[in-house]
């Protein structure tokens, strides 16, 4: 028989959770996982139709959810996204940021615009959202539980890549560094911040690697030599970690990047 005192620490009932980038594979799954754990959701992304569809799917699953069609591409929009969560559910307790893009190019060929596009999506937008959330937490009455922010990093924040990933690797390394720095700033302020670092998981972007007959097979087989568990990931593999980092069970963990990667970074 389980210990209810411990299992109860994973319960998010009544918490107000904001998911930024919720129309993407990781963000959509994360919103559902947080909602299934009891949180009330605000989901944000830039495309109105897509983000309304996400909110509709959550509502159909019995999860309280509202949508905001904005992207944190400036401080004002980041603040509006956070305010939308407060307006919908009265306060903010949990933030999950799942933004990202890549511009694959060898450094001698990459344009500055390509570099900046990756940095803005993978680092600057996270900084803006964290800033807005931190300001909101400071305005709220003191909470019994600690506030939780989780960001979507990557194994590429720790490892390089030989095929034109300089911007992507740099952006994710910067994100991991920001997480460590903010854990120091925010520890005394009742805020925990951590990152999840996955390797390849199934999504529309990576689907070609899962094809048994196509050109992705050779790439996949080569990668599997570095994954002790012996398979590529699925987005559901990441959800236990997200719920943990968003819940009171992780109150003594901050400033960490958790690699949910089948052992890819271990060998």
PDB file of C-alpha atoms in Angstrom:
ATOM      1  CA  UNK A   1       0.000   0.000   0.000  1.00  0.00           C
ATOM      2  CA  UNK A   2       1.373   3.414  -0.941  1.00  0.00           C
ATOM      3  CA  UNK A   3       2.025   6.141   1.563  1.00  0.00           C
ATOM      4  CA  UNK A   4      -0.700   8.770   0.970  1.00  0.00           C
ATOM      5  CA  UNK A   5       1.438  11.445   2.625  1.00  0.00           C
ATOM      6  CA  UNK A   6       3.991  11.058  -0.165  1.00  0.00           C
ATOM      7  CA  UNK A   7       1.653  10.500  -3.114  1.00  0.00           C
ATOM      8  CA  UNK A   8      -0.374  13.549  -2.089  1.00  0.00           C
ATOM      9  CA  UNK A   9       2.687  15.696  -2.709  1.00  0.00           C
ATOM     10  CA  UNK A  10       2.215  15.188  -6.463  1.00  0.00           C
ATOM     11  CA  UNK A  11      -1.355  16.546  -6.362  1.00  0.00           C
ATOM     12  CA  UNK A  12      -1.857  19.880  -8.160  1.00  0.00           C
ATOM     13  CA  UNK A  13      -5.541  20.300  -7.358  1.00  0.00           C
ATOM     14  CA  UNK A  14      -6.544  23.955  -7.365  1.00  0.00           C
ATOM     15  CA  UNK A  15      -3.208  25.251  -8.659  1.00  0.00           C
ATOM     16  CA  UNK A  16      -3.169  27.792 -11.484  1.00  0.00           C
ATOM     17  CA  UNK A  17      -0.761  26.647 -14.198  1.00  0.00           C
ATOM     18  CA  UNK A  18       0.383  28.548 -17.275  1.00  0.00           C
ATOM     19  CA  UNK A  19       1.781  26.676 -20.281  1.00  0.00           C
ATOM     20  CA  UNK A  20       3.526  28.869 -22.863  1.00  0.00           C
ATOM     21  CA  UNK A  21       4.022  27.168 -26.227  1.00  0.00           C
ATOM     22  CA  UNK A  22       1.033  24.919 -25.586  1.00  0.00           C
ATOM     23  CA  UNK A  23       0.232  24.308 -29.257  1.00  0.00           C
ATOM     24  CA  UNK A  24       3.498  22.360 -29.698  1.00  0.00           C
ATOM     25  CA  UNK A  25       3.899  18.667 -28.936  1.00  0.00           C
ATOM     26  CA  UNK A  26       5.691  19.101 -25.598  1.00  0.00           C
ATOM     27  CA  UNK A  27       3.517  22.008 -24.473  1.00  0.00           C
ATOM     28  CA  UNK A  28       0.223  20.321 -25.383  1.00  0.00           C
ATOM     29  CA  UNK A  29       1.158  17.103 -23.570  1.00  0.00           C
ATOM     30  CA  UNK A  30       2.407  19.102 -20.605  1.00  0.00           C
ATOM     31  CA  UNK A  31      -0.845  21.021 -20.314  1.00  0.00           C
ATOM     32  CA  UNK A  32      -2.811  17.771 -20.305  1.00  0.00           C
ATOM     33  CA  UNK A  33      -0.519  16.195 -17.685  1.00  0.00           C
ATOM     34  CA  UNK A  34      -0.754  19.209 -15.373  1.00  0.00           C
ATOM     35  CA  UNK A  35      -4.516  19.302 -15.835  1.00  0.00           C
ATOM     36  CA  UNK A  36      -4.871  15.599 -15.097  1.00  0.00           C
ATOM     37  CA  UNK A  37      -2.911  16.219 -11.882  1.00  0.00           C
ATOM     38  CA  UNK A  38      -5.560  18.755 -10.876  1.00  0.00           C
ATOM     39  CA  UNK A  39      -4.274  22.126 -12.092  1.00  0.00           C
ATOM     40  CA  UNK A  40      -6.411  24.783 -13.740  1.00  0.00           C
ATOM     41  CA  UNK A  41      -4.811  25.719 -17.041  1.00  0.00           C
ATOM     42  CA  UNK A  42      -4.047  28.806 -19.066  1.00  0.00           C
ATOM     43  CA  UNK A  43      -2.521  27.855 -22.413  1.00  0.00           C
ATOM     44  CA  UNK A  44      -0.678  30.349 -24.602  1.00  0.00           C
ATOM     45  CA  UNK A  45       0.646  30.257 -28.156  1.00  0.00           C
ATOM     46  CA  UNK A  46       0.736  32.603 -31.110  1.00  0.00           C
ATOM     47  CA  UNK A  47      -1.856  30.963 -33.398  1.00  0.00           C
ATOM     48  CA  UNK A  48      -5.436  31.702 -32.306  1.00  0.00           C
ATOM     49  CA  UNK A  49      -7.072  28.671 -33.924  1.00  0.00           C
ATOM     50  CA  UNK A  50      -4.483  26.208 -32.636  1.00  0.00           C
ATOM     51  CA  UNK A  51      -4.428  27.459 -29.070  1.00  0.00           C
ATOM     52  CA  UNK A  52      -8.214  27.611 -28.887  1.00  0.00           C
ATOM     53  CA  UNK A  53      -8.270  23.998 -30.073  1.00  0.00           C
ATOM     54  CA  UNK A  54      -5.876  23.025 -27.274  1.00  0.00           C
ATOM     55  CA  UNK A  55      -8.071  24.745 -24.689  1.00  0.00           C
ATOM     56  CA  UNK A  56     -11.108  23.040 -26.168  1.00  0.00           C
ATOM     57  CA  UNK A  57      -9.485  19.602 -25.931  1.00  0.00           C
ATOM     58  CA  UNK A  58      -8.585  20.254 -22.299  1.00  0.00           C
ATOM     59  CA  UNK A  59     -12.112  21.392 -21.510  1.00  0.00           C
ATOM     60  CA  UNK A  60     -13.504  18.269 -23.206  1.00  0.00           C
ATOM     61  CA  UNK A  61     -11.298  16.239 -20.863  1.00  0.00           C
ATOM     62  CA  UNK A  62     -12.866  17.966 -17.870  1.00  0.00           C
ATOM     63  CA  UNK A  63      -9.944  20.314 -17.228  1.00  0.00           C
ATOM     64  CA  UNK A  64     -10.586  23.996 -16.529  1.00  0.00           C
ATOM     65  CA  UNK A  65      -8.724  25.800 -19.306  1.00  0.00           C
ATOM     66  CA  UNK A  66      -8.525  29.204 -20.939  1.00  0.00           C
ATOM     67  CA  UNK A  67      -6.516  30.293 -23.980  1.00  0.00           C
ATOM     68  CA  UNK A  68      -4.470  33.357 -24.847  1.00  0.00           C
ATOM     69  CA  UNK A  69      -3.172  33.873 -28.387  1.00  0.00           C
ATOM     70  CA  UNK A  70       0.079  35.654 -27.643  1.00  0.00           C
ATOM     71  CA  UNK A  71       3.806  34.963 -27.943  1.00  0.00           C
ATOM     72  CA  UNK A  72       6.384  36.358 -25.457  1.00  0.00           C
ATOM     73  CA  UNK A  73       8.269  38.235 -28.165  1.00  0.00           C
ATOM     74  CA  UNK A  74       8.451  41.389 -26.042  1.00  0.00           C
ATOM     75  CA  UNK A  75       8.157  42.230 -22.354  1.00  0.00           C
ATOM     76  CA  UNK A  76       4.651  43.642 -22.813  1.00  0.00           C
ATOM     77  CA  UNK A  77       3.319  40.442 -24.377  1.00  0.00           C
ATOM     78  CA  UNK A  78       4.982  38.266 -21.732  1.00  0.00           C
ATOM     79  CA  UNK A  79       3.274  40.359 -19.069  1.00  0.00           C
ATOM     80  CA  UNK A  80      -0.078  40.023 -20.860  1.00  0.00           C
ATOM     81  CA  UNK A  81       0.283  36.242 -21.006  1.00  0.00           C
ATOM     82  CA  UNK A  82       0.925  36.045 -17.265  1.00  0.00           C
ATOM     83  CA  UNK A  83      -1.926  38.455 -16.545  1.00  0.00           C
ATOM     84  CA  UNK A  84      -4.281  36.285 -18.599  1.00  0.00           C
ATOM     85  CA  UNK A  85      -3.586  33.373 -16.250  1.00  0.00           C
ATOM     86  CA  UNK A  86      -4.235  35.571 -13.218  1.00  0.00           C
ATOM     87  CA  UNK A  87      -7.446  36.926 -14.739  1.00  0.00           C
ATOM     88  CA  UNK A  88      -8.667  33.417 -15.527  1.00  0.00           C
ATOM     89  CA  UNK A  89      -7.853  31.697 -12.238  1.00  0.00           C
ATOM     90  CA  UNK A  90      -7.196  34.405  -9.675  1.00  0.00           C
ATOM     91  CA  UNK A  91      -3.470  33.813  -9.240  1.00  0.00           C
ATOM     92  CA  UNK A  92      -0.462  31.981 -10.736  1.00  0.00           C
ATOM     93  CA  UNK A  93       1.335  29.026  -9.144  1.00  0.00           C
ATOM     94  CA  UNK A  94       3.013  26.996 -11.912  1.00  0.00           C
ATOM     95  CA  UNK A  95       4.652  27.915 -15.217  1.00  0.00           C
ATOM     96  CA  UNK A  96       5.808  25.556 -17.942  1.00  0.00           C
ATOM     97  CA  UNK A  97       7.587  27.107 -20.951  1.00  0.00           C
ATOM     98  CA  UNK A  98       7.921  24.915 -24.052  1.00  0.00           C
ATOM     99  CA  UNK A  99       9.096  27.194 -26.840  1.00  0.00           C
ATOM    100  CA  UNK A 100      11.721  26.376 -29.418  1.00  0.00           C
ATOM    101  CA  UNK A 101      12.997  26.465 -32.963  1.00  0.00           C
ATOM    102  CA  UNK A 102      16.155  25.710 -34.899  1.00  0.00           C
ATOM    103  CA  UNK A 103      17.960  27.098 -37.934  1.00  0.00           C
ATOM    104  CA  UNK A 104      20.274  24.310 -39.017  1.00  0.00           C
ATOM    105  CA  UNK A 105      23.339  25.837 -40.648  1.00  0.00           C
ATOM    106  CA  UNK A 106      27.088  25.585 -40.333  1.00  0.00           C
ATOM    107  CA  UNK A 107      28.395  28.674 -38.629  1.00  0.00           C
ATOM    108  CA  UNK A 108      30.198  30.027 -41.688  1.00  0.00           C
ATOM    109  CA  UNK A 109      26.930  29.874 -43.631  1.00  0.00           C
ATOM    110  CA  UNK A 110      24.434  30.985 -41.009  1.00  0.00           C
ATOM    111  CA  UNK A 111      22.927  34.441 -41.259  1.00  0.00           C
ATOM    112  CA  UNK A 112      22.722  36.695 -38.250  1.00  0.00           C
ATOM    113  CA  UNK A 113      18.946  36.686 -38.696  1.00  0.00           C
ATOM    114  CA  UNK A 114      18.965  32.887 -38.434  1.00  0.00           C
ATOM    115  CA  UNK A 115      21.080  33.029 -35.286  1.00  0.00           C
ATOM    116  CA  UNK A 116      18.845  35.674 -33.728  1.00  0.00           C
ATOM    117  CA  UNK A 117      15.674  33.728 -34.567  1.00  0.00           C
ATOM    118  CA  UNK A 118      16.946  30.745 -32.587  1.00  0.00           C
ATOM    119  CA  UNK A 119      18.155  32.854 -29.675  1.00  0.00           C
ATOM    120  CA  UNK A 120      14.880  34.752 -29.444  1.00  0.00           C
ATOM    121  CA  UNK A 121      12.713  31.634 -29.403  1.00  0.00           C
ATOM    122  CA  UNK A 122      14.965  29.414 -27.290  1.00  0.00           C
ATOM    123  CA  UNK A 123      16.359  31.897 -24.775  1.00  0.00           C
ATOM    124  CA  UNK A 124      15.067  35.466 -24.936  1.00  0.00           C
ATOM    125  CA  UNK A 125      11.388  34.441 -24.854  1.00  0.00           C
ATOM    126  CA  UNK A 126      12.063  32.240 -21.836  1.00  0.00           C
ATOM    127  CA  UNK A 127      13.767  35.148 -20.064  1.00  0.00           C
ATOM    128  CA  UNK A 128      10.796  37.424 -20.759  1.00  0.00           C
ATOM    129  CA  UNK A 129       8.306  34.861 -19.479  1.00  0.00           C
ATOM    130  CA  UNK A 130      10.347  34.108 -16.364  1.00  0.00           C
ATOM    131  CA  UNK A 131      10.668  37.820 -15.666  1.00  0.00           C
ATOM    132  CA  UNK A 132       6.922  38.360 -15.965  1.00  0.00           C
ATOM    133  CA  UNK A 133       6.141  35.319 -13.806  1.00  0.00           C
ATOM    134  CA  UNK A 134       8.650  36.364 -11.134  1.00  0.00           C
ATOM    135  CA  UNK A 135       7.081  39.810 -10.968  1.00  0.00           C
ATOM    136  CA  UNK A 136       3.635  38.263 -10.571  1.00  0.00           C
ATOM    137  CA  UNK A 137       4.781  35.907  -7.815  1.00  0.00           C
ATOM    138  CA  UNK A 138       6.212  38.883  -5.928  1.00  0.00           C
ATOM    139  CA  UNK A 139       2.839  40.668  -6.127  1.00  0.00           C
ATOM    140  CA  UNK A 140       0.797  37.769  -4.795  1.00  0.00           C
ATOM    141  CA  UNK A 141       0.058  37.079  -1.129  1.00  0.00           C
ATOM    142  CA  UNK A 142       2.475  34.576   0.368  1.00  0.00           C
ATOM    143  CA  UNK A 143       1.701  31.001  -0.653  1.00  0.00           C
ATOM    144  CA  UNK A 144       1.914  27.887   1.504  1.00  0.00           C
ATOM    145  CA  UNK A 145       3.585  26.006  -1.353  1.00  0.00           C
ATOM    146  CA  UNK A 146       6.539  27.115  -3.429  1.00  0.00           C
ATOM    147  CA  UNK A 147       5.985  28.492  -6.921  1.00  0.00           C
ATOM    148  CA  UNK A 148       7.298  26.284  -9.729  1.00  0.00           C
ATOM    149  CA  UNK A 149       8.740  27.137 -13.157  1.00  0.00           C
ATOM    150  CA  UNK A 150       9.896  24.408 -15.548  1.00  0.00           C
ATOM    151  CA  UNK A 151      11.523  25.132 -18.906  1.00  0.00           C
ATOM    152  CA  UNK A 152      12.073  22.887 -21.917  1.00  0.00           C
ATOM    153  CA  UNK A 153      15.792  22.530 -22.498  1.00  0.00           C
ATOM    154  CA  UNK A 154      17.613  19.776 -24.416  1.00  0.00           C
ATOM    155  CA  UNK A 155      20.516  17.367 -24.213  1.00  0.00           C
ATOM    156  CA  UNK A 156      22.055  19.809 -26.706  1.00  0.00           C
ATOM    157  CA  UNK A 157      22.488  22.277 -23.875  1.00  0.00           C
ATOM    158  CA  UNK A 158      25.149  19.896 -22.581  1.00  0.00           C
ATOM    159  CA  UNK A 159      26.403  18.247 -25.776  1.00  0.00           C
ATOM    160  CA  UNK A 160      27.575  19.691 -29.065  1.00  0.00           C
ATOM    161  CA  UNK A 161      26.469  18.529 -32.499  1.00  0.00           C
ATOM    162  CA  UNK A 162      28.510  18.245 -35.712  1.00  0.00           C
ATOM    163  CA  UNK A 163      25.751  19.160 -38.167  1.00  0.00           C
ATOM    164  CA  UNK A 164      25.022  22.867 -37.939  1.00  0.00           C
ATOM    165  CA  UNK A 165      23.531  23.170 -34.444  1.00  0.00           C
ATOM    166  CA  UNK A 166      25.751  25.948 -33.094  1.00  0.00           C
ATOM    167  CA  UNK A 167      22.857  28.334 -32.498  1.00  0.00           C
ATOM    168  CA  UNK A 168      20.615  25.662 -31.005  1.00  0.00           C
ATOM    169  CA  UNK A 169      23.293  24.284 -28.672  1.00  0.00           C
ATOM    170  CA  UNK A 170      24.294  27.783 -27.564  1.00  0.00           C
ATOM    171  CA  UNK A 171      20.679  28.757 -26.875  1.00  0.00           C
ATOM    172  CA  UNK A 172      19.999  25.677 -24.754  1.00  0.00           C
ATOM    173  CA  UNK A 173      23.294  26.049 -22.872  1.00  0.00           C
ATOM    174  CA  UNK A 174      22.298  29.630 -22.158  1.00  0.00           C
ATOM    175  CA  UNK A 175      18.889  28.486 -20.946  1.00  0.00           C
ATOM    176  CA  UNK A 176      20.462  25.994 -18.536  1.00  0.00           C
ATOM    177  CA  UNK A 177      22.722  28.740 -17.241  1.00  0.00           C
ATOM    178  CA  UNK A 178      19.777  31.047 -16.732  1.00  0.00           C
ATOM    179  CA  UNK A 179      18.003  28.339 -14.742  1.00  0.00           C
ATOM    180  CA  UNK A 180      20.997  27.985 -12.436  1.00  0.00           C
ATOM    181  CA  UNK A 181      21.317  31.744 -11.979  1.00  0.00           C
ATOM    182  CA  UNK A 182      17.610  32.267 -11.289  1.00  0.00           C
ATOM    183  CA  UNK A 183      17.594  29.436  -8.765  1.00  0.00           C
ATOM    184  CA  UNK A 184      20.057  31.509  -6.758  1.00  0.00           C
ATOM    185  CA  UNK A 185      18.028  34.687  -7.094  1.00  0.00           C
ATOM    186  CA  UNK A 186      14.677  33.056  -6.428  1.00  0.00           C
ATOM    187  CA  UNK A 187      15.434  30.427  -3.799  1.00  0.00           C
ATOM    188  CA  UNK A 188      14.781  32.862  -0.933  1.00  0.00           C
ATOM    189  CA  UNK A 189      11.670  34.173  -2.716  1.00  0.00           C
ATOM    190  CA  UNK A 190       9.684  30.919  -2.624  1.00  0.00           C
ATOM    191  CA  UNK A 191      10.302  30.121  -6.315  1.00  0.00           C
ATOM    192  CA  UNK A 192      11.845  26.952  -7.745  1.00  0.00           C
ATOM    193  CA  UNK A 193      13.034  26.791 -11.354  1.00  0.00           C
ATOM    194  CA  UNK A 194      14.265  23.694 -13.193  1.00  0.00           C
ATOM    195  CA  UNK A 195      14.661  22.394 -16.739  1.00  0.00           C
ATOM    196  CA  UNK A 196      13.826  19.159 -18.524  1.00  0.00           C
ATOM    197  CA  UNK A 197      16.427  18.098 -21.100  1.00  0.00           C
ATOM    198  CA  UNK A 198      15.046  15.490 -23.503  1.00  0.00           C
ATOM    199  CA  UNK A 199      16.736  13.843 -26.420  1.00  0.00           C
ATOM    200  CA  UNK A 200      14.741  13.074 -29.585  1.00  0.00           C
ATOM    201  CA  UNK A 201      11.085  12.326 -28.881  1.00  0.00           C
ATOM    202  CA  UNK A 202       8.283  11.669 -31.357  1.00  0.00           C
ATOM    203  CA  UNK A 203       6.739  14.845 -32.762  1.00  0.00           C
ATOM    204  CA  UNK A 204       5.849  16.203 -36.214  1.00  0.00           C
ATOM    205  CA  UNK A 205       9.399  17.592 -36.444  1.00  0.00           C
ATOM    206  CA  UNK A 206      11.093  14.271 -35.639  1.00  0.00           C
ATOM    207  CA  UNK A 207       8.612  11.828 -37.181  1.00  0.00           C
ATOM    208  CA  UNK A 208      10.980  11.103 -40.073  1.00  0.00           C
ATOM    209  CA  UNK A 209      13.422   9.488 -37.622  1.00  0.00           C
ATOM    210  CA  UNK A 210      10.812   6.925 -36.586  1.00  0.00           C
ATOM    211  CA  UNK A 211      10.158   5.728 -40.150  1.00  0.00           C
ATOM    212  CA  UNK A 212      11.318   2.122 -40.515  1.00  0.00           C
ATOM    213  CA  UNK A 213      11.829   2.391 -44.265  1.00  0.00           C
ATOM    214  CA  UNK A 214      12.864   5.989 -44.925  1.00  0.00           C
ATOM    215  CA  UNK A 215      16.172   7.869 -44.647  1.00  0.00           C
ATOM    216  CA  UNK A 216      15.663   8.373 -40.925  1.00  0.00           C
ATOM    217  CA  UNK A 217      16.471   4.742 -40.183  1.00  0.00           C
ATOM    218  CA  UNK A 218      20.234   5.184 -40.522  1.00  0.00           C
ATOM    219  CA  UNK A 219      20.152   8.338 -38.367  1.00  0.00           C
ATOM    220  CA  UNK A 220      18.014   6.586 -35.767  1.00  0.00           C
ATOM    221  CA  UNK A 221      20.159   3.458 -35.684  1.00  0.00           C
ATOM    222  CA  UNK A 222      23.279   5.540 -35.168  1.00  0.00           C
ATOM    223  CA  UNK A 223      21.645   7.471 -32.344  1.00  0.00           C
ATOM    224  CA  UNK A 224      20.363   4.323 -30.659  1.00  0.00           C
ATOM    225  CA  UNK A 225      23.959   3.222 -30.160  1.00  0.00           C
ATOM    226  CA  UNK A 226      24.201   6.076 -27.618  1.00  0.00           C
ATOM    227  CA  UNK A 227      20.904   5.355 -25.811  1.00  0.00           C
ATOM    228  CA  UNK A 228      21.244   2.541 -23.258  1.00  0.00           C
ATOM    229  CA  UNK A 229      17.489   2.031 -22.978  1.00  0.00           C
ATOM    230  CA  UNK A 230      17.486   1.226 -26.694  1.00  0.00           C
ATOM    231  CA  UNK A 231      14.729   3.393 -28.126  1.00  0.00           C
ATOM    232  CA  UNK A 232      13.902   6.968 -28.971  1.00  0.00           C
ATOM    233  CA  UNK A 233      11.585   8.863 -26.676  1.00  0.00           C
ATOM    234  CA  UNK A 234       7.911   9.619 -26.620  1.00  0.00           C
ATOM    235  CA  UNK A 235       6.518  12.852 -25.254  1.00  0.00           C
ATOM    236  CA  UNK A 236       4.713  10.878 -22.531  1.00  0.00           C
ATOM    237  CA  UNK A 237       8.138   9.867 -21.193  1.00  0.00           C
ATOM    238  CA  UNK A 238       8.624  13.493 -20.136  1.00  0.00           C
ATOM    239  CA  UNK A 239       5.360  14.001 -18.284  1.00  0.00           C
ATOM    240  CA  UNK A 240       6.266  12.339 -14.975  1.00  0.00           C
ATOM    241  CA  UNK A 241       9.225  14.665 -14.675  1.00  0.00           C
ATOM    242  CA  UNK A 242       7.089  17.704 -15.442  1.00  0.00           C
ATOM    243  CA  UNK A 243       4.448  16.848 -12.850  1.00  0.00           C
ATOM    244  CA  UNK A 244       7.190  16.192 -10.288  1.00  0.00           C
ATOM    245  CA  UNK A 245       8.918  19.528 -10.962  1.00  0.00           C
ATOM    246  CA  UNK A 246       5.562  21.349 -10.785  1.00  0.00           C
ATOM    247  CA  UNK A 247       4.470  19.761  -7.517  1.00  0.00           C
ATOM    248  CA  UNK A 248       5.376  20.044  -3.818  1.00  0.00           C
ATOM    249  CA  UNK A 249       7.310  16.771  -4.232  1.00  0.00           C
ATOM    250  CA  UNK A 250      10.159  18.821  -5.767  1.00  0.00           C
ATOM    251  CA  UNK A 251      10.262  21.589  -3.139  1.00  0.00           C
ATOM    252  CA  UNK A 252      13.938  20.887  -2.399  1.00  0.00           C
ATOM    253  CA  UNK A 253      15.031  20.807  -6.045  1.00  0.00           C
ATOM    254  CA  UNK A 254      15.949  23.946  -7.944  1.00  0.00           C
ATOM    255  CA  UNK A 255      18.486  25.068 -10.527  1.00  0.00           C
ATOM    256  CA  UNK A 256      18.708  21.628 -12.143  1.00  0.00           C
ATOM    257  CA  UNK A 257      18.435  20.284 -15.672  1.00  0.00           C
ATOM    258  CA  UNK A 258      16.939  16.801 -15.556  1.00  0.00           C
ATOM    259  CA  UNK A 259      17.892  14.742 -18.594  1.00  0.00           C
ATOM    260  CA  UNK A 260      15.029  12.449 -19.544  1.00  0.00           C
ATOM    261  CA  UNK A 261      16.910  10.874 -22.406  1.00  0.00           C
ATOM    262  CA  UNK A 262      17.126   7.107 -21.997  1.00  0.00           C
ATOM    263  CA  UNK A 263      20.695   7.495 -20.744  1.00  0.00           C
ATOM    264  CA  UNK A 264      21.948   9.428 -23.786  1.00  0.00           C
ATOM    265  CA  UNK A 265      23.983  11.892 -21.730  1.00  0.00           C
ATOM    266  CA  UNK A 266      25.247   9.215 -19.339  1.00  0.00           C
ATOM    267  CA  UNK A 267      27.692   7.474 -21.665  1.00  0.00           C
TER     268      UNK A 267
END
